[in-house]
């Protein structure tokens, strides 16, 4: 059974169709890349999946249950969480405290359990030793790692990662790629919206391409990179 299915999703804002009859499936443990030009519908899709927007048509099925119209906190509790490009940690809280909040919110974990889980996740994302450092004092790449850690603290099985490599230098991008592969080894499934093609092509098992709210291509990275319609709409040239 697929972990996630989007069935003919359409989302309108007035006369604008941000998504038009969009469908795809996602298997457990898969890393799926979602690419396309700005305004193609990628963020709208993430907001539909996370429950921020309700689709006007179609259905989202997660773990065999329709979640269309379900509240975001209920979707998160079912095991899907979103990491945003716009990082908003609690500035006055320490790195550790920032992880405790999503772990304890709603009574999911007690303090002792949350602290133990946070320590494990700090090691996983490479922030060990920074427990007591205020989040306002850490670097951009470390804030990206912290955002991933906060999403992992929800216990989510499916991670929606929205441009988490934005602003990183090439060395930091390589570190982020290694981190995502480590997270996948923990049994997580990921959808990656990203403009850093080096990362998308390297870690995605499959790529879906959106343009003007419609899916124009889907396949393995090497297939998508040579697709004439994708080259014209987004890449500009074949990606080697």
PDB file of C-alpha atoms in Angstrom, residues 33 35-36 200-201 204-210 216-240:
ATOM      1  CA  UNK A  33      11.881  15.376  -5.464  1.00  0.00           C
ATOM      2  CA  UNK A  35      10.628  20.662  -8.783  1.00  0.00           C
ATOM      3  CA  UNK A  36       9.374  23.390 -11.076  1.00  0.00           C
ATOM      4  CA  UNK A 200      17.541  16.925  -5.883  1.00  0.00           C
ATOM      5  CA  UNK A 201      19.305  14.864  -8.527  1.00  0.00           C
ATOM      6  CA  UNK A 204      15.753  11.666  -5.109  1.00  0.00           C
ATOM      7  CA  UNK A 205      14.712   8.219  -6.279  1.00  0.00           C
ATOM      8  CA  UNK A 206      11.949   9.802  -8.331  1.00  0.00           C
ATOM      9  CA  UNK A 207      11.179  13.370  -9.412  1.00  0.00           C
ATOM     10  CA  UNK A 208       7.846  15.018 -10.181  1.00  0.00           C
ATOM     11  CA  UNK A 209       7.850  18.266 -12.169  1.00  0.00           C
ATOM     12  CA  UNK A 210       5.121  20.894 -11.848  1.00  0.00           C
ATOM     13  CA  UNK A 216       4.494  17.769 -16.805  1.00  0.00           C
ATOM     14  CA  UNK A 217       6.932  14.949 -16.013  1.00  0.00           C
ATOM     15  CA  UNK A 218       7.644  12.152 -13.556  1.00  0.00           C
ATOM     16  CA  UNK A 219      10.447   9.617 -13.437  1.00  0.00           C
ATOM     17  CA  UNK A 220      13.984   8.845 -12.354  1.00  0.00           C
ATOM     18  CA  UNK A 221      16.319  11.857 -12.042  1.00  0.00           C
ATOM     19  CA  UNK A 222      18.296  10.977 -15.168  1.00  0.00           C
ATOM     20  CA  UNK A 223      15.083  10.716 -17.202  1.00  0.00           C
ATOM     21  CA  UNK A 224      13.618  13.984 -15.948  1.00  0.00           C
ATOM     22  CA  UNK A 225      16.917  15.823 -16.501  1.00  0.00           C
ATOM     23  CA  UNK A 226      16.774  15.044 -20.234  1.00  0.00           C
ATOM     24  CA  UNK A 227      13.034  15.653 -20.714  1.00  0.00           C
ATOM     25  CA  UNK A 228      12.591  18.412 -23.362  1.00  0.00           C
ATOM     26  CA  UNK A 229       9.467  19.834 -21.699  1.00  0.00           C
ATOM     27  CA  UNK A 230      11.247  20.060 -18.327  1.00  0.00           C
ATOM     28  CA  UNK A 231      14.281  21.679 -19.937  1.00  0.00           C
ATOM     29  CA  UNK A 232      12.095  24.292 -21.625  1.00  0.00           C
ATOM     30  CA  UNK A 233       9.926  25.020 -18.580  1.00  0.00           C
ATOM     31  CA  UNK A 234      12.543  24.931 -15.828  1.00  0.00           C
ATOM     32  CA  UNK A 235      16.083  23.641 -16.308  1.00  0.00           C
ATOM     33  CA  UNK A 236      17.044  25.678 -19.370  1.00  0.00           C
ATOM     34  CA  UNK A 237      19.478  22.973 -20.499  1.00  0.00           C
ATOM     35  CA  UNK A 238      19.975  19.223 -19.978  1.00  0.00           C
ATOM     36  CA  UNK A 239      21.238  18.581 -16.462  1.00  0.00           C
ATOM     37  CA  UNK A 240      24.326  16.359 -16.384  1.00  0.00           C
TER      38      UNK A 240
END
